[in-house]
mmCIF file of C-alpha atoms (C1' of nucleotides) in Angstrom:
data_model
loop_
_atom_site.group_PDB
_atom_site.id
_atom_site.type_symbol
_atom_site.label_atom_id
_atom_site.label_comp_id
_atom_site.label_asym_id
_atom_site.label_seq_id
_atom_site.Cartn_x
_atom_site.Cartn_y
_atom_site.Cartn_z
ATOM 1 C CA UNK D 264 126.973 123.488 146.827
ATOM 2 C CA UNK D 265 129.731 121.752 145.086
ATOM 3 C CA UNK D 266 129.370 120.375 141.556
ATOM 4 C CA UNK D 267 131.053 117.073 140.676
ATOM 5 C CA UNK D 268 133.849 118.540 138.995
ATOM 6 C CA UNK D 269 134.705 120.653 142.111
ATOM 7 C CA UNK D 270 134.541 117.650 144.210
ATOM 8 C CA UNK D 271 136.907 115.870 142.130
ATOM 9 C CA UNK D 272 139.412 118.861 141.585
ATOM 10 C CA UNK D 273 139.419 119.571 145.443
ATOM 11 C CA UNK D 274 140.062 116.049 146.344
ATOM 12 C CA UNK D 275 142.687 115.485 143.789
ATOM 13 C CA UNK D 276 144.411 118.659 144.948
ATOM 14 C CA UNK D 277 144.213 117.795 148.437
ATOM 15 C CA UNK D 278 145.915 114.524 147.808
ATOM 16 C CA UNK D 279 148.612 116.292 145.716
ATOM 17 C CA UNK D 280 147.804 114.404 142.610
ATOM 18 C CA UNK D 281 148.445 115.891 139.156
ATOM 19 C CA UNK D 282 145.892 115.743 136.354
ATOM 20 C CA UNK D 283 148.513 113.622 134.426
ATOM 21 C CA UNK D 284 148.713 111.126 137.178
ATOM 22 C CA UNK D 285 145.036 110.578 137.548
ATOM 23 C CA UNK D 286 144.223 110.635 133.944
ATOM 24 C CA UNK D 287 146.851 107.843 133.429
ATOM 25 C CA UNK D 288 145.297 105.928 136.092
ATOM 26 C CA UNK D 289 141.946 106.211 134.485
ATOM 27 C CA UNK D 290 143.618 105.432 130.933
ATOM 28 C CA UNK D 291 142.182 108.845 129.610
ATOM 29 C CA UNK D 292 143.662 111.922 128.068
ATOM 30 C CA UNK D 293 144.411 114.588 130.688
ATOM 31 C CA UNK D 294 142.391 117.092 128.674
ATOM 32 C CA UNK D 295 139.237 115.049 129.333
ATOM 33 C CA UNK D 296 139.878 115.031 132.836
ATOM 34 C CA UNK D 297 140.391 118.676 132.951
ATOM 35 C CA UNK D 298 137.318 119.175 131.316
ATOM 36 C CA UNK D 299 135.544 116.790 133.658
ATOM 37 C CA UNK D 300 136.793 118.882 136.400
ATOM 38 C CA UNK D 301 135.499 121.994 135.067
ATOM 39 C CA UNK D 302 132.081 120.586 134.157
ATOM 40 C CA UNK D 303 132.869 120.729 130.473
ATOM 41 C CA UNK D 304 132.339 117.071 129.893
ATOM 42 C CA UNK D 305 130.609 114.102 131.846
ATOM 43 C CA UNK D 306 132.604 111.258 133.145
ATOM 44 C CA UNK D 307 131.312 107.707 132.185
ATOM 45 C CA UNK D 308 130.476 105.468 134.949
ATOM 46 C CA UNK D 309 133.759 103.562 134.543
ATOM 47 C CA UNK D 310 135.592 106.813 135.061
ATOM 48 C CA UNK D 311 133.757 107.567 138.132
ATOM 49 C CA UNK D 312 134.446 104.247 139.639
ATOM 50 C CA UNK D 313 138.060 104.755 139.032
ATOM 51 C CA UNK D 314 138.132 108.232 140.264
ATOM 52 C CA UNK D 315 136.418 107.093 143.452
ATOM 53 C CA UNK D 316 139.173 104.585 143.882
ATOM 54 C CA UNK D 317 142.056 106.746 143.305
ATOM 55 C CA UNK D 318 140.814 109.817 144.986
ATOM 56 C CA UNK D 319 139.448 107.626 147.855
ATOM 57 C CA UNK D 320 135.930 109.145 147.736
ATOM 58 C CA UNK D 321 132.893 106.752 148.165
ATOM 59 C CA UNK D 322 131.821 105.337 145.030
ATOM 60 C CA UNK D 323 128.018 105.638 145.633
ATOM 61 C CA UNK D 324 128.204 109.095 147.097
ATOM 62 C CA UNK D 325 130.126 110.058 143.861
ATOM 63 C CA UNK D 326 127.510 108.456 141.768
ATOM 64 C CA UNK D 327 124.765 110.332 143.557
ATOM 65 C CA UNK D 328 126.506 113.719 143.016
ATOM 66 C CA UNK D 329 126.959 112.893 139.320
ATOM 67 C CA UNK D 330 123.472 111.937 138.681
ATOM 68 C CA UNK D 331 122.010 114.658 140.812
ATOM 69 C CA UNK D 332 124.170 117.186 138.918
ATOM 70 C CA UNK D 333 122.843 115.935 135.525
ATOM 71 C CA UNK D 334 119.272 116.075 136.628
ATOM 72 C CA UNK D 335 119.570 119.617 138.343
ATOM 73 C CA UNK D 336 121.020 120.956 135.095
ATOM 74 C CA UNK D 337 118.450 119.393 132.899
ATOM 75 C CA UNK D 338 115.427 120.741 134.905
ATOM 76 C CA UNK D 339 116.815 123.928 136.608
ATOM 77 C CA UNK D 340 115.367 126.246 134.269
ATOM 78 C CA UNK D 341 111.865 124.871 134.492
ATOM 79 C CA UNK D 342 109.688 126.744 136.937
ATOM 80 C CA UNK D 343 107.962 123.400 137.770
ATOM 81 C CA UNK D 344 111.160 121.870 138.830
ATOM 82 C CA UNK D 345 110.156 120.838 142.364
ATOM 83 C CA UNK D 346 106.940 119.515 141.126
ATOM 84 C CA UNK D 347 108.650 117.306 138.644
ATOM 85 C CA UNK D 348 110.973 115.680 141.074
ATOM 86 C CA UNK D 349 108.048 114.684 143.122
ATOM 87 C CA UNK D 350 106.195 113.093 140.288
ATOM 88 C CA UNK D 351 109.467 111.653 139.262
ATOM 89 C CA UNK D 352 109.718 110.141 142.767
ATOM 90 C CA UNK D 353 106.551 108.309 142.521
ATOM 91 C CA UNK D 354 107.180 107.081 139.134
ATOM 92 C CA UNK D 355 110.332 105.655 140.339
ATOM 93 C CA UNK D 356 108.757 103.641 143.272
ATOM 94 C CA UNK D 357 106.233 102.472 140.674
ATOM 95 C CA UNK D 358 109.045 101.271 138.171
ATOM 96 C CA UNK D 359 110.822 99.597 141.193
ATOM 97 C CA UNK D 360 107.806 97.565 142.179
ATOM 98 C CA UNK D 361 106.911 96.631 138.656
ATOM 99 C CA UNK D 362 108.477 94.972 135.544
ATOM 100 C CA UNK D 363 110.421 97.639 133.789
ATOM 101 C CA UNK D 364 109.088 98.623 130.226
ATOM 102 C CA UNK D 365 111.605 99.465 127.485
ATOM 103 C CA UNK D 366 113.029 103.045 127.481
ATOM 104 C CA UNK D 367 113.551 105.125 124.493
ATOM 105 C CA UNK A 277 100.843 105.298 137.396
ATOM 106 C CA UNK A 278 100.831 106.501 133.554
ATOM 107 C CA UNK A 279 103.442 107.136 131.271
ATOM 108 C CA UNK A 280 103.254 110.143 129.261
ATOM 109 C CA UNK A 281 102.476 108.073 126.189
ATOM 110 C CA UNK A 282 99.640 106.323 127.853
ATOM 111 C CA UNK A 283 98.136 109.764 129.154
ATOM 112 C CA UNK A 284 98.282 110.910 125.468
ATOM 113 C CA UNK A 285 96.838 107.971 123.952
ATOM 114 C CA UNK A 286 93.959 107.632 126.633
ATOM 115 C CA UNK A 287 93.023 111.206 126.013
ATOM 116 C CA UNK A 288 93.121 111.053 122.404
ATOM 117 C CA UNK A 289 90.972 107.987 122.303
ATOM 118 C CA UNK A 290 88.576 109.411 124.651
ATOM 119 C CA UNK A 291 88.115 112.139 122.419
ATOM 120 C CA UNK A 292 87.639 109.958 119.657
ATOM 121 C CA UNK A 293 90.705 111.450 117.640
ATOM 122 C CA UNK A 294 92.657 109.355 115.312
ATOM 123 C CA UNK A 295 96.475 109.415 115.103
ATOM 124 C CA UNK A 296 95.972 110.804 111.554
ATOM 125 C CA UNK A 297 93.995 113.839 112.757
ATOM 126 C CA UNK A 298 96.192 114.633 115.788
ATOM 127 C CA UNK A 299 99.507 114.307 113.824
ATOM 128 C CA UNK A 300 98.257 116.675 111.064
ATOM 129 C CA UNK A 301 97.372 119.062 113.803
ATOM 130 C CA UNK A 302 101.084 118.632 114.958
ATOM 131 C CA UNK A 303 102.463 118.687 111.529
ATOM 132 C CA UNK A 304 104.539 115.368 112.106
ATOM 133 C CA UNK A 305 104.162 111.904 110.614
ATOM 134 C CA UNK A 306 101.647 109.612 112.313
ATOM 135 C CA UNK A 307 104.387 106.974 112.892
ATOM 136 C CA UNK A 308 106.033 109.477 114.941
ATOM 137 C CA UNK A 309 103.050 109.932 117.158
ATOM 138 C CA UNK A 310 102.295 106.332 117.247
ATOM 139 C CA UNK A 311 105.787 105.989 118.794
ATOM 140 C CA UNK A 312 105.334 108.927 121.125
ATOM 141 C CA UNK A 313 102.290 107.188 122.468
ATOM 142 C CA UNK A 314 104.079 103.888 122.989
ATOM 143 C CA UNK A 315 106.968 105.836 124.491
ATOM 144 C CA UNK A 316 109.467 104.890 121.835
ATOM 145 C CA UNK A 317 110.163 108.311 121.054
ATOM 146 C CA UNK A 318 110.113 111.393 123.007
ATOM 147 C CA UNK A 319 108.008 114.483 122.038
ATOM 148 C CA UNK A 320 109.566 117.845 121.519
ATOM 149 C CA UNK A 321 108.354 120.715 123.592
ATOM 150 C CA UNK A 322 106.656 122.169 120.579
ATOM 151 C CA UNK A 323 104.734 118.890 120.039
ATOM 152 C CA UNK A 324 103.840 118.848 123.645
ATOM 153 C CA UNK A 325 102.149 122.224 123.455
ATOM 154 C CA UNK A 326 100.294 121.279 120.506
ATOM 155 C CA UNK A 327 99.222 118.020 122.008
ATOM 156 C CA UNK A 328 97.942 119.756 125.211
ATOM 157 C CA UNK A 329 95.900 122.121 122.863
ATOM 158 C CA UNK A 330 94.211 119.617 120.793
ATOM 159 C CA UNK A 331 93.838 117.068 123.341
ATOM 160 C CA UNK A 332 92.521 119.536 125.953
ATOM 161 C CA UNK A 333 95.238 118.880 128.510
ATOM 162 C CA UNK A 334 96.949 121.088 130.887
ATOM 163 C CA UNK A 335 100.280 122.347 129.387
ATOM 164 C CA UNK A 336 102.123 122.621 132.598
ATOM 165 C CA UNK A 337 101.087 119.122 133.897
ATOM 166 C CA UNK A 338 101.905 117.517 130.617
ATOM 167 C CA UNK A 339 105.232 118.891 130.724
ATOM 168 C CA UNK A 340 105.712 117.892 134.380
ATOM 169 C CA UNK A 341 104.838 114.253 133.229
ATOM 170 C CA UNK A 342 107.252 114.445 130.456
ATOM 171 C CA UNK A 343 110.100 115.614 132.371
ATOM 172 C CA UNK A 344 109.398 113.342 135.163
ATOM 173 C CA UNK A 345 109.236 110.395 133.064
ATOM 174 C CA UNK A 346 112.339 111.229 131.361
ATOM 175 C CA UNK A 347 114.161 111.290 134.837
ATOM 176 C CA UNK A 348 112.396 108.301 136.095
ATOM 177 C CA UNK A 349 113.471 106.117 133.414
ATOM 178 C CA UNK A 350 116.967 107.778 133.548
ATOM 179 C CA UNK A 351 117.537 106.777 137.198
ATOM 180 C CA UNK A 352 115.070 104.017 137.952
ATOM 181 C CA UNK A 353 117.835 101.361 137.701
ATOM 182 C CA UNK A 354 119.942 103.122 140.378
ATOM 183 C CA UNK A 355 119.670 101.718 143.630
ATOM 184 C CA UNK A 356 120.488 105.257 145.022
ATOM 185 C CA UNK A 357 117.422 106.867 143.149
ATOM 186 C CA UNK A 358 115.696 108.504 145.898
ATOM 187 C CA UNK A 359 118.912 109.915 147.428
ATOM 188 C CA UNK A 360 119.763 111.282 144.029
ATOM 189 C CA UNK A 361 116.413 113.206 143.930
ATOM 190 C CA UNK A 362 116.913 114.583 147.258
ATOM 191 C CA UNK A 363 120.284 115.887 146.266
ATOM 192 C CA UNK A 364 119.330 117.057 142.759
ATOM 193 C CA UNK A 365 116.467 119.229 144.746
ATOM 194 C CA UNK A 366 119.033 120.758 146.857
ATOM 195 C CA UNK A 367 121.192 121.608 143.898
ATOM 196 C CA UNK A 368 118.182 123.040 141.866
ATOM 197 C CA UNK A 369 117.261 125.248 144.859
ATOM 198 C CA UNK A 370 120.932 126.437 144.936
ATOM 199 C CA UNK A 371 120.780 127.069 141.237
ATOM 200 C CA UNK A 372 117.739 128.986 141.180
ATOM 201 C CA UNK A 373 119.120 131.303 143.806
ATOM 202 C CA UNK A 374 122.531 131.900 141.997
ATOM 203 C CA UNK A 375 123.677 132.797 138.642
ATOM 204 C CA UNK A 376 123.365 129.778 136.539
ATOM 205 C CA UNK A 377 126.884 128.234 135.431
ATOM 206 C CA UNK A 378 127.198 126.971 131.910
ATOM 207 C CA UNK A 379 125.972 123.514 131.066
ATOM 208 C CA UNK A 380 127.744 120.776 129.279
ATOM 209 C "C1'" DA U 1020 86.548 85.890 103.661
ATOM 210 C "C1'" DC U 1021 86.614 90.680 101.687
ATOM 211 C "C1'" DT U 1022 87.358 95.682 102.211
ATOM 212 C "C1'" DA U 1023 88.567 99.754 104.465
ATOM 213 C "C1'" DT U 1024 90.520 102.021 107.912
ATOM 214 C "C1'" DA U 1025 93.605 102.400 111.913
ATOM 215 C "C1'" DT U 1026 97.956 101.683 113.662
ATOM 216 C "C1'" DT U 1027 102.661 99.578 113.931
ATOM 217 C "C1'" DT U 1028 107.100 98.465 112.472
ATOM 218 C "C1'" DG U 1029 111.584 98.765 110.448
ATOM 219 C "C1'" DA U 1030 114.828 100.426 107.159
ATOM 220 C "C1'" DC U 1031 116.696 104.629 105.422
ATOM 221 C "C1'" DA U 1032 118.902 108.890 104.983
ATOM 222 C "C1'" DC U 1033 119.967 113.028 107.690
ATOM 223 C "C1'" DT U 1034 121.211 115.930 111.363
ATOM 224 C "C1'" DT U 1035 122.944 116.632 115.498
ATOM 225 C "C1'" DA U 1036 125.728 115.369 120.233
ATOM 226 C "C1'" DT U 1037 129.122 113.015 122.297
ATOM 227 C "C1'" DT U 1038 133.570 111.035 122.253
ATOM 228 C "C1'" DG U 1039 138.750 110.672 122.208
ATOM 229 C "C1'" DT U 1040 143.228 112.577 120.241
ATOM 230 C "C1'" DC U 1041 146.363 115.805 119.499
ATOM 231 C "C1'" DA U 1042 148.958 120.066 119.429
ATOM 232 C "C1'" DA U 1043 149.337 124.567 120.526
ATOM 233 C "C1'" DG U 1044 148.108 127.634 124.051
ATOM 234 C "C1'" DT U 1045 148.421 130.089 128.869
ATOM 235 C "C1'" DA U 1046 149.785 130.714 133.759
ATOM 236 C "C1'" DA U 1047 152.960 130.238 137.561
ATOM 237 C "C1'" DC U 1048 157.384 129.961 139.177
ATOM 238 C "C1'" DA U 1049 162.275 128.457 139.829
ATOM 239 C "C1'" DT B 1161 164.341 131.645 130.057
ATOM 240 C "C1'" DG B 1162 162.982 126.935 130.994
ATOM 241 C "C1'" DT B 1163 160.044 123.896 133.170
ATOM 242 C "C1'" DT B 1164 155.795 122.057 134.824
ATOM 243 C "C1'" DA B 1165 150.852 121.922 135.192
ATOM 244 C "C1'" DC B 1166 146.813 122.754 133.127
ATOM 245 C "C1'" DT B 1167 143.587 124.624 129.317
ATOM 246 C "C1'" DT B 1168 141.827 125.272 124.766
ATOM 247 C "C1'" DG B 1169 140.073 124.386 120.550
ATOM 248 C "C1'" DA B 1170 140.193 122.007 116.181
ATOM 249 C "C1'" DC B 1171 139.607 117.495 114.111
ATOM 250 C "C1'" DA B 1172 137.740 112.987 112.973
ATOM 251 C "C1'" DA B 1173 135.092 109.182 114.577
ATOM 252 C "C1'" DT B 1174 131.270 107.411 116.734
ATOM 253 C "C1'" DA B 1175 126.994 107.196 118.739
ATOM 254 C "C1'" DA B 1176 122.259 109.149 119.269
ATOM 255 C "C1'" DG B 1177 118.116 111.157 117.725
ATOM 256 C "C1'" DT B 1178 114.877 112.686 113.965
ATOM 257 C "C1'" DG B 1179 111.634 112.560 110.088
ATOM 258 C "C1'" DT B 1180 109.957 109.907 105.881
ATOM 259 C "C1'" DC B 1181 108.418 106.220 103.884
ATOM 260 C "C1'" DA B 1182 106.181 101.972 102.415
ATOM 261 C "C1'" DA B 1183 105.147 97.470 104.133
ATOM 262 C "C1'" DA B 1184 103.252 94.749 107.735
ATOM 263 C "C1'" DT B 1185 99.687 94.082 110.905
ATOM 264 C "C1'" DA B 1186 95.545 94.848 113.563
ATOM 265 C "C1'" DT B 1187 90.608 96.055 113.792
ATOM 266 C "C1'" DA B 1188 85.764 96.427 112.547
ATOM 267 C "C1'" DG B 1189 82.052 96.374 109.228
ATOM 268 C "C1'" DT B 1190 79.367 93.823 105.838
#
DNA sequence: ACTATATTTGACACTTATTGTCAAGTAACA
DNA sequence: TGTTACTTGACAATAAGTGTCAAATATAGT
């Protein structure tokens, strides 16, 4: 099971790209990219899209990995985690079929 | 499909309790509770536990509603939402069966 | 309409998180 | 030793979240 950081790092290295090169393409400091690859910081969606481009990764797949990572870390320590996901799924289906109320 | 705010408000009103009374029990400003019930603010876990007590709700169930609400709102606008949940579930299973890496 | 009570709203100050930048640090290796 | 790639931590700036309060708005009873 790979984290998003690992996915990014592996692909970058397989392509023989340097942090410096990729971070320049994203127009961010390479320190940030380094931290993203070690899961110390989270990329923005904009960064993800650029990363998908330059690393030849599927944009949607990367987004899925990113969000699921976030959720997994968020609730992994709850012992009701899988129940949470089931309920969340129902709520999402409901939200999708109804006008979206405002979020806090 | 009820939000956590709706659940809290319904139960409070069914018990004939006032915002003032419940918020006093929680030791918070009633404005905050009002906002929680309208999903403008998120309760802390401590608030949730107190709310479960005074409103005679199941503590675990309430926590599940709370977290699933958060997740649902977080990803409801993604069109890959259900895929995200599936991947998240796998990741959680993995995390639970392995030493937990540090979170960002 | 008047009063009292319940709830909502928004401004505010305060704290906490998140962010990008930078320079100094380590590690590997020619 | 010198070079290259990457890492780390301190820093300031910004954004996000929190509690408090008073004024505004319901809501119901008389």
